[in-house]
Short mmCIF file of C-alpha atoms and ligand atoms in Angstrom, two decimals:
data_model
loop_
_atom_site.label_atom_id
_atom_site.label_comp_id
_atom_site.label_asym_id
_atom_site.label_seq_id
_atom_site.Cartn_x
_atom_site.Cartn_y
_atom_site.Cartn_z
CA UNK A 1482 15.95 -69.70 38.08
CA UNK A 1483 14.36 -71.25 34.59
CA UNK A 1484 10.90 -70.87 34.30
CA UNK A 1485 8.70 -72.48 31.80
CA UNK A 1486 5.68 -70.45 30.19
CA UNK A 1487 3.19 -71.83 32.71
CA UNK A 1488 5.01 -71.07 35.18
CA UNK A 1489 6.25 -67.13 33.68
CA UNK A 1490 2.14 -66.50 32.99
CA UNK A 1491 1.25 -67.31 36.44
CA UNK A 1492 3.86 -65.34 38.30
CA UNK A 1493 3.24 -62.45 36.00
CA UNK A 1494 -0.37 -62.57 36.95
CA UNK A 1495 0.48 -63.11 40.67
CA UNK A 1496 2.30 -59.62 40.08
CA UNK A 1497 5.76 -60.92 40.06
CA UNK A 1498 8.74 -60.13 37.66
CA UNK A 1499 9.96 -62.61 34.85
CA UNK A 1500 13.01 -61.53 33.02
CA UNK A 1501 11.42 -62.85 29.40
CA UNK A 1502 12.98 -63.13 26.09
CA UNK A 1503 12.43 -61.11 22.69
CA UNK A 1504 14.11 -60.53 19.38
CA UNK A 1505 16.21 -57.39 21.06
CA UNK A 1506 17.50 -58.08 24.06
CA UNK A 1507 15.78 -60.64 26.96
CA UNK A 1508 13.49 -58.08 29.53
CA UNK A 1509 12.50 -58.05 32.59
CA UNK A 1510 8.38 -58.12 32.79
CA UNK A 1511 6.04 -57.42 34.77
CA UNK A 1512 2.29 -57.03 34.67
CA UNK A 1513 1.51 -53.01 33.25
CA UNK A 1514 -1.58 -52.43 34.92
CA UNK A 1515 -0.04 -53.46 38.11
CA UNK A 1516 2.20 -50.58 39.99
CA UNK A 1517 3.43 -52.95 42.67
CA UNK A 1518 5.05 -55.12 39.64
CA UNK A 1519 6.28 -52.20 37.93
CA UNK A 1520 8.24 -50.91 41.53
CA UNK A 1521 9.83 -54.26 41.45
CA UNK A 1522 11.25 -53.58 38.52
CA UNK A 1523 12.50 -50.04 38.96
CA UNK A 1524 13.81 -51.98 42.38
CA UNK A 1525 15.49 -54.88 41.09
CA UNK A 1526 17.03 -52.79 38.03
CA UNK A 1527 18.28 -50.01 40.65
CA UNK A 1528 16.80 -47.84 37.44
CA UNK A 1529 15.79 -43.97 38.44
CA UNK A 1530 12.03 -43.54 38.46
CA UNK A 1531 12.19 -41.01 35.72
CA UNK A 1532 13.18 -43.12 32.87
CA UNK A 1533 9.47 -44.81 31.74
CA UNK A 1534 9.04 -48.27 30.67
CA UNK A 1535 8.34 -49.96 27.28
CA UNK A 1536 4.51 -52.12 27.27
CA UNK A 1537 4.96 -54.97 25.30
CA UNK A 1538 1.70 -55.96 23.69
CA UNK A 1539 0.51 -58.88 21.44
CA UNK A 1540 -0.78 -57.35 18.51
CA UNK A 1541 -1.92 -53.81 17.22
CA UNK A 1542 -5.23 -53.93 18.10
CA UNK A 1543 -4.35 -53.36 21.85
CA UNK A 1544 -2.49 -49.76 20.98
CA UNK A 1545 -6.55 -47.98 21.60
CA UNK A 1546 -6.10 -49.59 25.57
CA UNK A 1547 -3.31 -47.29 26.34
CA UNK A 1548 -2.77 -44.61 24.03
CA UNK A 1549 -5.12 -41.59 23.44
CA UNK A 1550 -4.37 -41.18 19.49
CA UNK A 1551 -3.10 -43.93 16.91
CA UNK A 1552 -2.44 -41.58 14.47
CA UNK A 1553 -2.76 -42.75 10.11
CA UNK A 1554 1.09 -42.44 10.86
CA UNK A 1555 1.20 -44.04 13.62
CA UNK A 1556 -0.32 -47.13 12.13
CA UNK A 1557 1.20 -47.19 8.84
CA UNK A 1558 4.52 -47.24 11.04
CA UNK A 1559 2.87 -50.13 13.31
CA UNK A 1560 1.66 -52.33 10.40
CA UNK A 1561 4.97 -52.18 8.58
CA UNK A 1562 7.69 -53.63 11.51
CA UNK A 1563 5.45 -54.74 13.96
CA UNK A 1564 6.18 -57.50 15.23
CA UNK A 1565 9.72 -56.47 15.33
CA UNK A 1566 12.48 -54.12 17.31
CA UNK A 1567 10.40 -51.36 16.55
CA UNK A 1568 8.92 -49.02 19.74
CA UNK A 1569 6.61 -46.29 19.04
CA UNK A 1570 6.02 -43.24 21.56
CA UNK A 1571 2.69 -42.23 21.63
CA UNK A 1572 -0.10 -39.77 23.75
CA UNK A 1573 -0.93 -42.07 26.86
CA UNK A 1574 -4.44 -42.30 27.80
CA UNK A 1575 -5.17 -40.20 31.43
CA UNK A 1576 -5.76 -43.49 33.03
CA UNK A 1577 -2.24 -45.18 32.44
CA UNK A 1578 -0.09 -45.70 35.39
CA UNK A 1579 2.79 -42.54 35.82
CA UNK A 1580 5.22 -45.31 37.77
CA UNK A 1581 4.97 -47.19 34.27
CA UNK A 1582 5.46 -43.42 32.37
CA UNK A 1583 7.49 -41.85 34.86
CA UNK A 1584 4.77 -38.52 34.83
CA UNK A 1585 5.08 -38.09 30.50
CA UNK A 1586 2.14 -37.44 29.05
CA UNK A 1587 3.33 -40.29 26.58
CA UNK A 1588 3.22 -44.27 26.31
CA UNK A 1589 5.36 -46.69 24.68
CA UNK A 1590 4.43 -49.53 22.60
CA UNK A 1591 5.96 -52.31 21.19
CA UNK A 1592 4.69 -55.86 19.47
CA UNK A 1593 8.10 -58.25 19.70
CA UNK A 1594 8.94 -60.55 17.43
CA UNK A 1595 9.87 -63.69 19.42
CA UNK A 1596 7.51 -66.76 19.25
CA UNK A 1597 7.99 -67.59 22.87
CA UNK A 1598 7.01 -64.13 24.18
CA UNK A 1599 4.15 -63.76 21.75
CA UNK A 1600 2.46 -67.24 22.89
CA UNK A 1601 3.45 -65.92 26.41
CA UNK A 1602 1.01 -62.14 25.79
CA UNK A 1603 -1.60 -64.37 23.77
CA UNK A 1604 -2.19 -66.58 26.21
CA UNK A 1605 -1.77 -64.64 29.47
CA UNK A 1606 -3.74 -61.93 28.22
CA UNK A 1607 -1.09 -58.78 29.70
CA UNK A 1608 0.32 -56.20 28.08
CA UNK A 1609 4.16 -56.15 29.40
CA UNK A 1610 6.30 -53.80 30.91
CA UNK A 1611 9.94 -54.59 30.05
CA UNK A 1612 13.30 -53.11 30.34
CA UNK A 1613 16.05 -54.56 29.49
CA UNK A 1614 16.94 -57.24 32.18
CA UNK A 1615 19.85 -55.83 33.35
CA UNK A 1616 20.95 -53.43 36.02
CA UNK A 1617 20.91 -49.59 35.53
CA UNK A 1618 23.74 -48.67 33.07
CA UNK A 1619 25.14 -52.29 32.67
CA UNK A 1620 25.50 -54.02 29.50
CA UNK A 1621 22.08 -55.69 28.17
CA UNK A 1622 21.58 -59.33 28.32
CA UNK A 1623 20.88 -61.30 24.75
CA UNK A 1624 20.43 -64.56 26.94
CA UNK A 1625 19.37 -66.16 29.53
CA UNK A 1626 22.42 -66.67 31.20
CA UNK A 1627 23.42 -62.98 30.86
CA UNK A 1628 19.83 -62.16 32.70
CA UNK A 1629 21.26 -64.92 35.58
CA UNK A 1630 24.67 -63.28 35.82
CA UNK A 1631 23.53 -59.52 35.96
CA UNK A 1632 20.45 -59.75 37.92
CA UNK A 1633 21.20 -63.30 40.19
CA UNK A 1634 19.04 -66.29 40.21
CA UNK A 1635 16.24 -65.38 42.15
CA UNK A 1636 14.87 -63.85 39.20
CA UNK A 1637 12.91 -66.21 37.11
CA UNK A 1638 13.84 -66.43 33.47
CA UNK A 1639 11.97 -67.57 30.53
CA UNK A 1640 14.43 -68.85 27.97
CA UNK A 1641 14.36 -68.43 24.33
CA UNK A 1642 17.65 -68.92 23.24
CA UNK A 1643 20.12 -66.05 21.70
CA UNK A 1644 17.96 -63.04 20.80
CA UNK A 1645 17.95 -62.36 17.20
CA UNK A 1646 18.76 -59.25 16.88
CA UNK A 1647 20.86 -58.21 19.63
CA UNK A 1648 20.68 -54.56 19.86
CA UNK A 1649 17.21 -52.52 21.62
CA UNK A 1650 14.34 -51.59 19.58
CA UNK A 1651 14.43 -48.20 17.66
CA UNK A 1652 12.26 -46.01 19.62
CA UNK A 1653 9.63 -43.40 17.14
CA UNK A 1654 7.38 -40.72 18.35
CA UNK A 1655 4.73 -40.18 16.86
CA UNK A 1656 2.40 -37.28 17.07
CA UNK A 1657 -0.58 -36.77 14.44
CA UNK A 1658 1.42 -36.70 11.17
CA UNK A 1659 4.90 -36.07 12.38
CA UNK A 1660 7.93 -38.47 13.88
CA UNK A 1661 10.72 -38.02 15.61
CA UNK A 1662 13.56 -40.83 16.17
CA UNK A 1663 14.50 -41.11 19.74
CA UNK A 1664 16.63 -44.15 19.80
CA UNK A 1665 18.63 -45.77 16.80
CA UNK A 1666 18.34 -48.98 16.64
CA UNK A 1667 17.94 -51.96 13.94
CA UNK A 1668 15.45 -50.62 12.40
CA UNK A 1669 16.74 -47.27 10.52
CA UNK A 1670 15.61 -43.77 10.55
CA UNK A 1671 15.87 -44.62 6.18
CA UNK A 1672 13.54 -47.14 6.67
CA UNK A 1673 11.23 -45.53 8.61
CA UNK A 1674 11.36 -42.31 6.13
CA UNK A 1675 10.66 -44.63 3.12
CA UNK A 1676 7.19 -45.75 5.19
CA UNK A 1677 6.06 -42.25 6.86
CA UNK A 1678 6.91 -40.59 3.23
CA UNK A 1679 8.39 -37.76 5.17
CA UNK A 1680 11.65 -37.10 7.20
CA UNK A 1681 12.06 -37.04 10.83
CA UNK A 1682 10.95 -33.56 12.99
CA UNK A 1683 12.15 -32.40 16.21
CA UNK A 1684 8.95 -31.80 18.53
CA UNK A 1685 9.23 -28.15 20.01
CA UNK A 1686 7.74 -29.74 23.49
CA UNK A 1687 10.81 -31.62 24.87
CA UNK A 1688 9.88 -35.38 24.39
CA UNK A 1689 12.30 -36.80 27.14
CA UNK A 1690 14.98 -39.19 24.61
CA UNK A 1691 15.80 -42.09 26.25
CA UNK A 1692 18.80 -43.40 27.22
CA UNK A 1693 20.36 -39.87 27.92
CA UNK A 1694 22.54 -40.99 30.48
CA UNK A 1695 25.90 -40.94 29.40
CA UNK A 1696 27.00 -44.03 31.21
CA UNK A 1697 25.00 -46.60 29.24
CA UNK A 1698 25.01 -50.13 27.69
CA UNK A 1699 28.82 -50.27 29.95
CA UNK A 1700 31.16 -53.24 30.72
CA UNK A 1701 32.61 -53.21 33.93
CA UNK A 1702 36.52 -52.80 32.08
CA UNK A 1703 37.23 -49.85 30.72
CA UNK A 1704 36.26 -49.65 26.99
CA UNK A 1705 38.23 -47.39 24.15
CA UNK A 1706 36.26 -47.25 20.56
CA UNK A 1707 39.04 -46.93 18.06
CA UNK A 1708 38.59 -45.40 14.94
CA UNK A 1709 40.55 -47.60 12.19
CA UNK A 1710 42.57 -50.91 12.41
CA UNK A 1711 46.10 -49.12 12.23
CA UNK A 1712 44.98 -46.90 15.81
CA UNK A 1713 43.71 -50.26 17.28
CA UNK A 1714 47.03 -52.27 16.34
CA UNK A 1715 48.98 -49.32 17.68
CA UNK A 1716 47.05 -49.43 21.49
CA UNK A 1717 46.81 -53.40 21.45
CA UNK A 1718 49.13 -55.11 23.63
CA UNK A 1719 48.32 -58.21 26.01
CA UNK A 1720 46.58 -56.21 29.00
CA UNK A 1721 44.19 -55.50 26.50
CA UNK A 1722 41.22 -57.19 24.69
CA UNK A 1723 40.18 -55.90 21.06
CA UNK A 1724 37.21 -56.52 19.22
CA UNK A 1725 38.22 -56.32 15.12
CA UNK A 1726 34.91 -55.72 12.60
CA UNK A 1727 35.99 -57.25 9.67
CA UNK A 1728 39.02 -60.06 8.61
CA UNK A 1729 42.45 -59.64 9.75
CA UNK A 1730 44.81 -60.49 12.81
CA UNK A 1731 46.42 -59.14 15.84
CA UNK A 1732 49.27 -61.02 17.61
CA UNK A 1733 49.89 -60.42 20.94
CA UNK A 1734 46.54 -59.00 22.18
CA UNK A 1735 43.47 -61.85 23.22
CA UNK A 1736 40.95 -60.62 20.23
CA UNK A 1737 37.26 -61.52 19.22
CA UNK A 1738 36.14 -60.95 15.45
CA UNK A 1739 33.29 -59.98 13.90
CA UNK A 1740 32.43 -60.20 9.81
CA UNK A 1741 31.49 -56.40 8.73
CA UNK A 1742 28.25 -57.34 8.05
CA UNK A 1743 25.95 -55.05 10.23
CA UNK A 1744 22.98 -57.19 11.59
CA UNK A 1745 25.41 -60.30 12.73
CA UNK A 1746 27.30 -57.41 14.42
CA UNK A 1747 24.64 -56.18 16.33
CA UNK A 1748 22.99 -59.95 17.12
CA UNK A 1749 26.80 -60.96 18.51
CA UNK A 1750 27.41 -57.32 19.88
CA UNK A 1751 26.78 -57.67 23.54
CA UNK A 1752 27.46 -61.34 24.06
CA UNK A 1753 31.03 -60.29 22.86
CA UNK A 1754 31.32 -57.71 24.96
CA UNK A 1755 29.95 -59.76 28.05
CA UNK A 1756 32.95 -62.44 27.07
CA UNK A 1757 35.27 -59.60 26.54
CA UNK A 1758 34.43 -58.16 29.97
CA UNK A 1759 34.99 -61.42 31.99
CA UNK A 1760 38.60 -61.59 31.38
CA UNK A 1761 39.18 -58.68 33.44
CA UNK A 1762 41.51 -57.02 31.25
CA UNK A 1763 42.60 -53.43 31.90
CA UNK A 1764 41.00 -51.96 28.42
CA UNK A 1765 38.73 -53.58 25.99
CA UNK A 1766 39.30 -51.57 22.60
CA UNK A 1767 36.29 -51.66 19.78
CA UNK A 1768 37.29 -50.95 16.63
CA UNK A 1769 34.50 -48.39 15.01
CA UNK A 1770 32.30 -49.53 12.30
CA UNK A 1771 32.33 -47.39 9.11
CA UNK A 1772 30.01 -44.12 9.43
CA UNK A 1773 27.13 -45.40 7.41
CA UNK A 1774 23.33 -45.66 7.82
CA UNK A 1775 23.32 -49.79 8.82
CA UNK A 1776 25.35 -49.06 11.68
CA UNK A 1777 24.18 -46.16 13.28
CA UNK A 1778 22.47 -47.78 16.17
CA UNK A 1779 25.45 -50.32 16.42
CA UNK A 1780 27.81 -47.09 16.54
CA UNK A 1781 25.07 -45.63 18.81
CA UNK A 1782 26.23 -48.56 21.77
CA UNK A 1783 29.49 -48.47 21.16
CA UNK A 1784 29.65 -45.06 21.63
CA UNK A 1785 27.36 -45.25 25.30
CA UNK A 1786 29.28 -47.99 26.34
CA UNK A 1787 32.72 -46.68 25.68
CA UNK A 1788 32.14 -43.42 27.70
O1 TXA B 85 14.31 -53.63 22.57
C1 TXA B 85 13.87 -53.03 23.55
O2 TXA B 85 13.32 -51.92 23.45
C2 TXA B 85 14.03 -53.71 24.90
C3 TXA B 85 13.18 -54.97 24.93
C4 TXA B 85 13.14 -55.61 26.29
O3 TXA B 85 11.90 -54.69 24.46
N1 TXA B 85 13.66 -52.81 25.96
C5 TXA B 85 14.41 -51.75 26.33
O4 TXA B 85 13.91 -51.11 27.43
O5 TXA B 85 15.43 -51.42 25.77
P1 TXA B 85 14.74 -50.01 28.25
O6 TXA B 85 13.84 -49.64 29.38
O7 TXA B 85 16.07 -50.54 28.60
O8 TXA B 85 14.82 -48.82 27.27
C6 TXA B 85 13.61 -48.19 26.89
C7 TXA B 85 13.82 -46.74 26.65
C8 TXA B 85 14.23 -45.99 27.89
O9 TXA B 85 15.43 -45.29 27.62
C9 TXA B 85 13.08 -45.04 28.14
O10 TXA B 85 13.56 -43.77 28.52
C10 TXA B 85 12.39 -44.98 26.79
O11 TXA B 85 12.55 -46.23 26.25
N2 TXA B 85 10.96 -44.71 26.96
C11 TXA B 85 10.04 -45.49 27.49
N3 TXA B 85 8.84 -44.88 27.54
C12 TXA B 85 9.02 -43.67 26.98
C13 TXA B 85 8.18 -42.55 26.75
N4 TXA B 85 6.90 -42.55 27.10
N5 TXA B 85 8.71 -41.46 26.16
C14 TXA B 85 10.01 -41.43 25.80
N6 TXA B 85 10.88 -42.47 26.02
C15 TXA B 85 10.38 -43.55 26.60
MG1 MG B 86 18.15 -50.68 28.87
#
């Protein structure tokens, strides 16, 4: 069901979920400092209690409610791509809920860059728990209709429109002077070396990396990522559906295109792949994207949803 902000604020404050948009993908919210909204959402998502949960939050100044250091780092890293699809990892504060951490000693933050969501924070006052509104290991939704489809339509969705950028927020941690990349995503691991003036570490305590399930991101048909046009001519044929990156034509197969231009690939990414997947062909093939910095986090879901 469409709700409208009034509406999203005052279920979120009565504890209830609203699947809400941002520049990523849409998620599904729910008050952070409430546990019995955050169950709902492990609940509705059918998501394993171990995998913790993103707080969305309206501006910086809120990172000193839930984390125990904002490192120099830290910040510099905040004040350069927040708002935007940019999550850092960070020591949680004792008093922060272990439903919304899933028992780490960490917390993740993130400022989105959607109008809509930010008015929505502002004026409510919350800080946001959000995963991406779709069931465990499904494809993400980058609109409302997705959220309706995956989830049903007793969930209550704010819409605001196509999300921008298509693909989940890189995810940083970020302890005292050092970072550590634990999701790929629009923002790159280049541009986050230019700002920290240093290269990524590996933390000798195991920081639990997200998304390590190998079924991830998945359409229900079976998906094939195919390196090259020639390999993805040579599998096409019409019980298949093939998604081309870059000009060109394929007779005989029903295919989508995409230009080779990396951020419209990753805004039009999933919403493909949701089309794709609703003709209930036996294989969708996904012809690779070059090996190059731009697309590693579009390469990342391709790869997770094609195994
Ligand atoms: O763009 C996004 O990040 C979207 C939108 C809705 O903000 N959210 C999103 O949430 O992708 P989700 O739950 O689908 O993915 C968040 C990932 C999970 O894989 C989780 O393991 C990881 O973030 N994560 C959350 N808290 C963490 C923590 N304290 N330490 C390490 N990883 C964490
Ligand atoms: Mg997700």
């Amino acid at each position: 069901m469409i709700v409208n902000l009034e509406t999203a604020i005052a279920k979120l404050k009565a504890g209830e979920v609203v699947a809400i948009p941002t520049e990523t993908v849409y998620g599904l919210a729910a008050d952070a400092s409430n546990d019995a909204a955050l169950q709902q959402i492990y609940a509705i998502k059918q998501r394993p209690a171990d995998n913790p949960l993103i707080v969305h939050i309206a501006d910086a100044n809120q990172v000193d409610a839930w984390a125990s250091e904002f490192s120099p780092l830290a910040q510099k890293l905040a004040r350069a791509f927040w708002p935007g699809p940019f999550t850092l990892v960070l020591p949680a504060k004792p008093q922060v809920s272990s439903t919304l951490r899933a028992s780490q000693p960490t917390v993740a933050l993130r400022v989105p860059n959607h109008t809509l969501t930010l008015k929505l924070l502002k004026h409510s006052g919350l800080a946001l728990a959000a995963p991406s509104a779709n069931k465990f290991t499904q494809l993400s939704p980058t609109t409302a209709a997705h959220v309706q489809a995956g989830l049903g339509d007793d969930v209550p969705v704010l819409d605001g429109g196509a999300c921008q950028v298509g693909i989940e927020s890189t995810i940083v941690a970020v302890q005292g002077d050092d970072w550590q990349l634990l999701r790929p995503g629009m923002v790159s691991a280049t541009r986050i070396e230019a700002i920290a003036g240093k290269p990524a570490v590996k933390f000798n305590q195991a920081i639990k990396a997200p998304g390590q399930h190998a079924l991830h991101y998945s359409p229900h048909t079976r998906m094939l990522l195919v390196p090259g046009r020639d390999a993805l001519i040579a599998l096409a044929n019409n019980s298949t559906a093939a998604l081309l990156i870059g000009e060109g034509v394929l007779p005989d197969c029903v295919h989508f295109q995409l230009n080779d231009h990396a951020p419209d690939v990753a805004q039009q990414l999933y919403s493909t792949l949701h089309q794709m997947d609703a003709l209930g062909k036996e294989l969708i093939l996904v012809e690779a994207p070059p090996d190059a910095p731009e697309w590693a986090a579009i390469l990342d879901r391709m790869t997770r949803a094609a195994s």
